[in-house]
PDB file of C-alpha atoms in Angstrom:
ATOM      1  CA  ALA A 616      93.400 101.987  92.031  1.00  0.00           C
ATOM      2  CA  ILE A 617      92.471 102.077  96.005  1.00  0.00           C
ATOM      3  CA  ARG A 618      93.223 105.720  95.782  1.00  0.00           C
ATOM      4  CA  PHE A 619      90.270 106.384  93.451  1.00  0.00           C
ATOM      5  CA  VAL A 620      87.660 103.969  95.142  1.00  0.00           C
ATOM      6  CA  VAL A 621      88.104 104.894  99.073  1.00  0.00           C
ATOM      7  CA  PRO A 622      85.719 107.721  99.817  1.00  0.00           C
ATOM      8  CA  ARG A 623      87.517 111.094  99.544  1.00  0.00           C
ATOM      9  CA  GLU A 624      86.086 111.977 103.091  1.00  0.00           C
ATOM     10  CA  LEU A 625      88.003 109.168 104.459  1.00  0.00           C
ATOM     11  CA  ARG A 626      91.593 109.608 102.139  1.00  0.00           C
ATOM     12  CA  GLU A 627      91.233 113.211 103.274  1.00  0.00           C
ATOM     13  CA  LEU A 628      91.724 112.339 107.272  1.00  0.00           C
ATOM     14  CA  ASN A 629      94.908 111.791 109.104  1.00  0.00           C
ATOM     15  CA  ARG A 630      93.625 108.457 110.679  1.00  0.00           C
ATOM     16  CA  TRP A 631      95.589 105.588 108.731  1.00  0.00           C
ATOM     17  CA  CYS A 632      98.231 103.170 109.398  1.00  0.00           C
ATOM     18  CA  VAL A 633      99.730 100.122 107.822  1.00  0.00           C
ATOM     19  CA  GLY A 634      98.678  96.737 108.818  1.00  0.00           C
ATOM     20  CA  HIS A 635     101.318  93.855 108.978  1.00  0.00           C
ATOM     21  CA  TYR A 636     101.020  90.262 110.223  1.00  0.00           C
ATOM     22  CA  VAL A 637     103.474  88.940 112.952  1.00  0.00           C
ATOM     23  CA  GLU A 638     104.219  85.075 112.932  1.00  0.00           C
ATOM     24  CA  ARG A 639     103.374  83.057 115.912  1.00  0.00           C
ATOM     25  CA  GLU A 640     105.036  79.756 116.534  1.00  0.00           C
ATOM     26  CA  GLY A 641     101.974  77.194 116.546  1.00  0.00           C
ATOM     27  CA  LYS A 642      99.536  79.909 116.226  1.00  0.00           C
ATOM     28  CA  LYS A 643      97.659  81.969 113.664  1.00  0.00           C
ATOM     29  CA  PRO A 644      99.505  85.177 112.834  1.00  0.00           C
ATOM     30  CA  ARG A 645      98.700  88.073 114.895  1.00  0.00           C
ATOM     31  CA  LYS A 646      97.467  91.346 113.112  1.00  0.00           C
ATOM     32  CA  GLU A 647      99.635  94.377 113.861  1.00  0.00           C
ATOM     33  CA  PRO A 648      99.296  98.085 113.183  1.00  0.00           C
ATOM     34  CA  VAL A 649     102.148 100.002 112.211  1.00  0.00           C
ATOM     35  CA  SER A 650     102.861 103.951 111.968  1.00  0.00           C
ATOM     36  CA  VAL A 651     104.652 105.278 108.723  1.00  0.00           C
ATOM     37  CA  HIS A 652     106.471 107.187 111.351  1.00  0.00           C
ATOM     38  CA  GLY A 653     108.303 104.128 112.962  1.00  0.00           C
ATOM     39  CA  GLY A 654     107.137 101.471 115.553  1.00  0.00           C
ATOM     40  CA  ARG A 655     103.251 100.476 116.311  1.00  0.00           C
ATOM     41  CA  ALA A 656     100.716 102.612 115.740  1.00  0.00           C
ATOM     42  CA  SER A 657      97.633 102.722 118.367  1.00  0.00           C
ATOM     43  CA  CYS A 658      94.144 103.116 117.616  1.00  0.00           C
ATOM     44  CA  ASN A 659      94.270 105.534 120.937  1.00  0.00           C
ATOM     45  CA  ALA A 660      97.377 107.573 119.853  1.00  0.00           C
ATOM     46  CA  PRO A 661      96.612 110.179 116.774  1.00  0.00           C
ATOM     47  CA  LEU A 662     100.537 111.170 116.660  1.00  0.00           C
ATOM     48  CA  THR A 663     101.011 107.147 115.508  1.00  0.00           C
ATOM     49  CA  TRP A 664      98.728 107.820 112.139  1.00  0.00           C
ATOM     50  CA  SER A 665      99.280 109.303 108.957  1.00  0.00           C
ATOM     51  CA  SER A 666      97.585 110.461 105.756  1.00  0.00           C
ATOM     52  CA  PHE A 667      96.091 108.272 103.478  1.00  0.00           C
ATOM     53  CA  ASP A 668      98.904 109.022 100.541  1.00  0.00           C
ATOM     54  CA  ASP A 669     101.600 108.212 103.262  1.00  0.00           C
ATOM     55  CA  ALA A 670     100.086 104.959 104.514  1.00  0.00           C
ATOM     56  CA  LEU A 671      99.540 103.727 100.815  1.00  0.00           C
ATOM     57  CA  ALA A 672     102.994 105.004 100.000  1.00  0.00           C
ATOM     58  CA  PHE A 673     104.733 102.980 102.920  1.00  0.00           C
ATOM     59  CA  PHE A 674     102.508  99.908 101.948  1.00  0.00           C
ATOM     60  CA  GLY A 675     103.431 100.333  98.587  1.00  0.00           C
ATOM     61  CA  ARG A 676     107.337  99.990  99.086  1.00  0.00           C
ATOM     62  CA  GLY A 677     106.504  96.889 101.031  1.00  0.00           C
ATOM     63  CA  GLU A 678     107.971  98.196 104.691  1.00  0.00           C
ATOM     64  CA  GLN A 679     107.557  95.592 107.436  1.00  0.00           C
ATOM     65  CA  ASP A 680     105.944  93.283 105.603  1.00  0.00           C
ATOM     66  CA  ALA A 681     103.021  95.409 104.671  1.00  0.00           C
ATOM     67  CA  GLN A 682      99.660  93.911 104.535  1.00  0.00           C
ATOM     68  CA  GLY A 683      97.471  96.738 103.289  1.00  0.00           C
ATOM     69  CA  VAL A 684      96.151 100.370 105.018  1.00  0.00           C
ATOM     70  CA  TRP A 685      94.117 100.439 108.057  1.00  0.00           C
ATOM     71  CA  PHE A 686      91.707 103.420 108.820  1.00  0.00           C
ATOM     72  CA  ALA A 687      91.107 104.014 112.825  1.00  0.00           C
ATOM     73  CA  THR A 688      87.424 104.470 113.735  1.00  0.00           C
ATOM     74  CA  GLY A 689      86.101 107.056 116.172  1.00  0.00           C
ATOM     75  CA  VAL A 690      85.738 110.922 116.560  1.00  0.00           C
ATOM     76  CA  VAL A 691      87.810 113.066 114.463  1.00  0.00           C
ATOM     77  CA  ASN A 692      88.348 115.965 117.377  1.00  0.00           C
ATOM     78  CA  GLU A 693      87.047 115.393 121.131  1.00  0.00           C
ATOM     79  CA  GLY A 694      83.573 116.825 121.436  1.00  0.00           C
ATOM     80  CA  ASP A 695      82.866 116.032 117.774  1.00  0.00           C
ATOM     81  CA  GLU A 696      79.146 114.748 117.631  1.00  0.00           C
ATOM     82  CA  ILE A 697      79.782 112.494 114.707  1.00  0.00           C
ATOM     83  CA  ALA A 698      82.353 109.250 114.555  1.00  0.00           C
ATOM     84  CA  TYR A 699      83.411 107.103 111.777  1.00  0.00           C
ATOM     85  CA  ALA A 700      82.779 103.417 112.216  1.00  0.00           C
ATOM     86  CA  GLY A 701      82.846 100.086 110.420  1.00  0.00           C
ATOM     87  CA  PHE A 702      80.836  96.833 110.130  1.00  0.00           C
ATOM     88  CA  ASP A 703      83.021  94.169 109.765  1.00  0.00           C
ATOM     89  CA  LEU A 704      81.165  90.984 108.229  1.00  0.00           C
ATOM     90  CA  ASP A 705      83.118  87.933 108.464  1.00  0.00           C
ATOM     91  CA  GLY A 706      83.253  84.573 106.626  1.00  0.00           C
ATOM     92  CA  CYS A 707      79.956  85.892 104.707  1.00  0.00           C
ATOM     93  CA  VAL A 708      81.719  85.328 101.233  1.00  0.00           C
ATOM     94  CA  ASP A 709      82.031  81.720 100.130  1.00  0.00           C
ATOM     95  CA  GLU A 710      84.589  79.936  97.967  1.00  0.00           C
ATOM     96  CA  ASN A 711      82.954  80.847  94.830  1.00  0.00           C
ATOM     97  CA  GLY A 712      82.596  84.767  95.524  1.00  0.00           C
ATOM     98  CA  VAL A 713      78.911  84.170  96.670  1.00  0.00           C
ATOM     99  CA  VAL A 714      77.772  86.878  99.306  1.00  0.00           C
ATOM    100  CA  ASP A 715      75.456  85.370 102.116  1.00  0.00           C
ATOM    101  CA  PRO A 716      71.904  87.107 101.676  1.00  0.00           C
ATOM    102  CA  ARG A 717      72.052  88.603 105.121  1.00  0.00           C
ATOM    103  CA  ALA A 718      74.979  90.507 104.456  1.00  0.00           C
ATOM    104  CA  LEU A 719      73.761  91.565 100.895  1.00  0.00           C
ATOM    105  CA  LYS A 720      70.634  92.606 103.144  1.00  0.00           C
ATOM    106  CA  ILE A 721      72.593  95.127 105.424  1.00  0.00           C
ATOM    107  CA  ILE A 722      74.813  96.334 102.345  1.00  0.00           C
ATOM    108  CA  GLY A 723      71.366  97.532 100.638  1.00  0.00           C
ATOM    109  CA  GLU A 724      69.666  98.958 103.593  1.00  0.00           C
ATOM    110  CA  LEU A 725      72.729 101.119 104.859  1.00  0.00           C
ATOM    111  CA  ARG A 726      73.540 102.070 100.878  1.00  0.00           C
ATOM    112  CA  SER A 727      77.051 103.095 102.434  1.00  0.00           C
ATOM    113  CA  TYR A 728      80.419 102.485 101.093  1.00  0.00           C
ATOM    114  CA  ALA A 729      81.040  98.508 101.091  1.00  0.00           C
ATOM    115  CA  GLU A 730      84.324  96.604 100.099  1.00  0.00           C
ATOM    116  CA  TYR A 731      85.422  93.111 100.222  1.00  0.00           C
ATOM    117  CA  SER A 732      88.051  92.168 103.307  1.00  0.00           C
ATOM    118  CA  PRO A 733      91.530  91.446 102.743  1.00  0.00           C
ATOM    119  CA  SER A 734      91.036  87.645 102.428  1.00  0.00           C
ATOM    120  CA  GLY A 735      88.096  88.104 100.209  1.00  0.00           C
ATOM    121  CA  ARG A 736      85.401  86.241 102.367  1.00  0.00           C
ATOM    122  CA  GLY A 737      84.638  88.887 104.579  1.00  0.00           C
ATOM    123  CA  ILE A 738      82.741  92.378 104.188  1.00  0.00           C
ATOM    124  CA  ARG A 739      83.568  96.071 105.392  1.00  0.00           C
ATOM    125  CA  ILE A 740      80.610  98.475 105.506  1.00  0.00           C
ATOM    126  CA  LEU A 741      82.065 102.040 106.387  1.00  0.00           C
ATOM    127  CA  CYS A 742      79.910 104.808 107.732  1.00  0.00           C
ATOM    128  CA  ARG A 743      79.330 107.755 110.168  1.00  0.00           C
ATOM    129  CA  VAL A 744      77.592 107.080 113.454  1.00  0.00           C
ATOM    130  CA  PRO A 745      76.679 109.524 116.138  1.00  0.00           C
ATOM    131  CA  ALA A 746      79.568 109.877 118.819  1.00  0.00           C
ATOM    132  CA  GLY A 747      79.119 107.204 121.759  1.00  0.00           C
ATOM    133  CA  THR A 748      77.407 104.419 119.823  1.00  0.00           C
ATOM    134  CA  ARG A 749      78.773 101.456 121.050  1.00  0.00           C
ATOM    135  CA  SER A 750      80.678  98.795 119.317  1.00  0.00           C
ATOM    136  CA  ILE A 751      79.928  95.051 118.748  1.00  0.00           C
ATOM    137  CA  GLY A 752      82.820  93.038 119.185  1.00  0.00           C
ATOM    138  CA  ALA A 753      83.913  89.603 117.984  1.00  0.00           C
ATOM    139  CA  ASN A 754      81.048  86.897 118.373  1.00  0.00           C
ATOM    140  CA  ALA A 755      80.146  83.655 116.893  1.00  0.00           C
ATOM    141  CA  SER A 756      77.640  85.274 114.068  1.00  0.00           C
ATOM    142  CA  GLY A 757      80.565  86.724 112.409  1.00  0.00           C
ATOM    143  CA  PHE A 758      79.010  90.314 112.791  1.00  0.00           C
ATOM    144  CA  GLU A 759      81.264  93.010 114.428  1.00  0.00           C
ATOM    145  CA  PHE A 760      80.485  96.842 114.527  1.00  0.00           C
ATOM    146  CA  TYR A 761      83.224  99.420 115.801  1.00  0.00           C
ATOM    147  CA  ALA A 762      82.755 102.839 116.260  1.00  0.00           C
ATOM    148  CA  GLY A 763      85.917 103.647 117.928  1.00  0.00           C
ATOM    149  CA  LYS A 764      89.365 102.525 119.174  1.00  0.00           C
ATOM    150  CA  ARG A 765      89.715 100.158 116.718  1.00  0.00           C
ATOM    151  CA  PHE A 766      91.610  99.850 113.309  1.00  0.00           C
ATOM    152  CA  LEU A 767      89.976  98.425 110.143  1.00  0.00           C
ATOM    153  CA  SER A 768      91.454  97.152 106.896  1.00  0.00           C
ATOM    154  CA  VAL A 769      90.432  98.851 103.525  1.00  0.00           C
ATOM    155  CA  THR A 770      91.243  97.204 100.457  1.00  0.00           C
ATOM    156  CA  GLY A 771      89.469  99.400  97.838  1.00  0.00           C
ATOM    157  CA  ARG A 772      88.067  96.099  96.664  1.00  0.00           C
ATOM    158  CA  HIS A 773      84.426  97.776  95.864  1.00  0.00           C
ATOM    159  CA  SER A 774      81.691  96.433  93.821  1.00  0.00           C
ATOM    160  CA  PHE A 775      78.526  96.340  95.867  1.00  0.00           C
ATOM    161  CA  ASN A 776      76.743  99.670  94.777  1.00  0.00           C
ATOM    162  CA  ALA A 777      77.778 102.883  93.021  1.00  0.00           C
ATOM    163  CA  LEU A 778      77.610 104.432  96.370  1.00  0.00           C
ATOM    164  CA  ARG A 779      81.183 105.156  97.040  1.00  0.00           C
ATOM    165  CA  GLU A 780      80.593 107.956  99.933  1.00  0.00           C
ATOM    166  CA  LEU A 781      79.330 107.424 103.413  1.00  0.00           C
ATOM    167  CA  VAL A 782      76.285 107.691 105.243  1.00  0.00           C
ATOM    168  CA  THR A 783      75.278 108.599 108.663  1.00  0.00           C
ATOM    169  CA  ILE A 784      73.055 106.060 110.605  1.00  0.00           C
ATOM    170  CA  ASP A 785      71.393 106.098 113.589  1.00  0.00           C
ATOM    171  CA  ALA A 786      73.056 104.804 117.004  1.00  0.00           C
ATOM    172  CA  GLN A 787      70.199 102.121 117.538  1.00  0.00           C
ATOM    173  CA  THR A 788      70.845 100.450 113.529  1.00  0.00           C
ATOM    174  CA  PRO A 789      74.063  98.575 114.720  1.00  0.00           C
ATOM    175  CA  ARG A 790      72.446  96.891 117.527  1.00  0.00           C
ATOM    176  CA  ARG A 791      69.440  96.157 115.384  1.00  0.00           C
ATOM    177  CA  LEU A 792      71.390  94.956 112.425  1.00  0.00           C
ATOM    178  CA  TYR A 793      73.430  92.560 114.796  1.00  0.00           C
ATOM    179  CA  GLU A 794      70.027  91.237 116.390  1.00  0.00           C
ATOM    180  CA  ARG A 795      68.620  90.530 113.333  1.00  0.00           C
ATOM    181  CA  TYR A 796      71.686  89.028 111.623  1.00  0.00           C
ATOM    182  CA  LYS A 797      72.079  86.671 114.526  1.00  0.00           C
ATOM    183  CA  ALA A 798      68.683  85.537 114.513  1.00  0.00           C
ATOM    184  CA  GLU A 799      68.966  84.777 110.628  1.00  0.00           C
ATOM    185  CA  SER A 800      71.982  82.673 111.381  1.00  0.00           C
ATOM    186  CA  ASN A 801      70.291  80.603 113.771  1.00  0.00           C
ATOM    187  CA  GLY A 802      67.271  80.097 111.394  1.00  0.00           C
ATOM    188  CA  SER A 803      64.644  82.022 113.453  1.00  0.00           C
ATOM    189  CA  ALA A 804      63.952  84.799 111.769  1.00  0.00           C
ATOM    190  CA  PRO A 805      61.467  85.035 108.407  1.00  0.00           C
TER     191      PRO A 805
END
């Protein structure tokens, strides 16, 4: 059913690979992108990417202990004014499936395609942004935003709103939402 849930706009792009986990002795498994063409995929190397359908077929065959399909954020072509991006809100869904009100506020405000992360304990929100919008990496609040040079897993486990399309947000919105999310995490926001 992922084929019918992920926005068509993303499915039509050749920006996909398959993710899998590499076990490491005494450490948490490492996530690693795999190209359907063989070897590692790189978010900086478009020749290692494939179509959505090819990535989904590769995943469906269980190749390389595949753990799902991943999408490369960023501009499609050099010089494009718009980039594909995603918010990654870690740990915002509790063990009973209740979504943190801070995450629900962001989902409602953005009104873009949103889905549960592979673990079911986080939320991904995919959107478009002006090219050059700055990413916000991993931090203690669990709020991340990537506008390029990063793969995001895509599950198709969409249930937050009827919107199955992407919206374009301005370049300041990710930082503004991060600041609010962080402040609300610390209990210092209204």
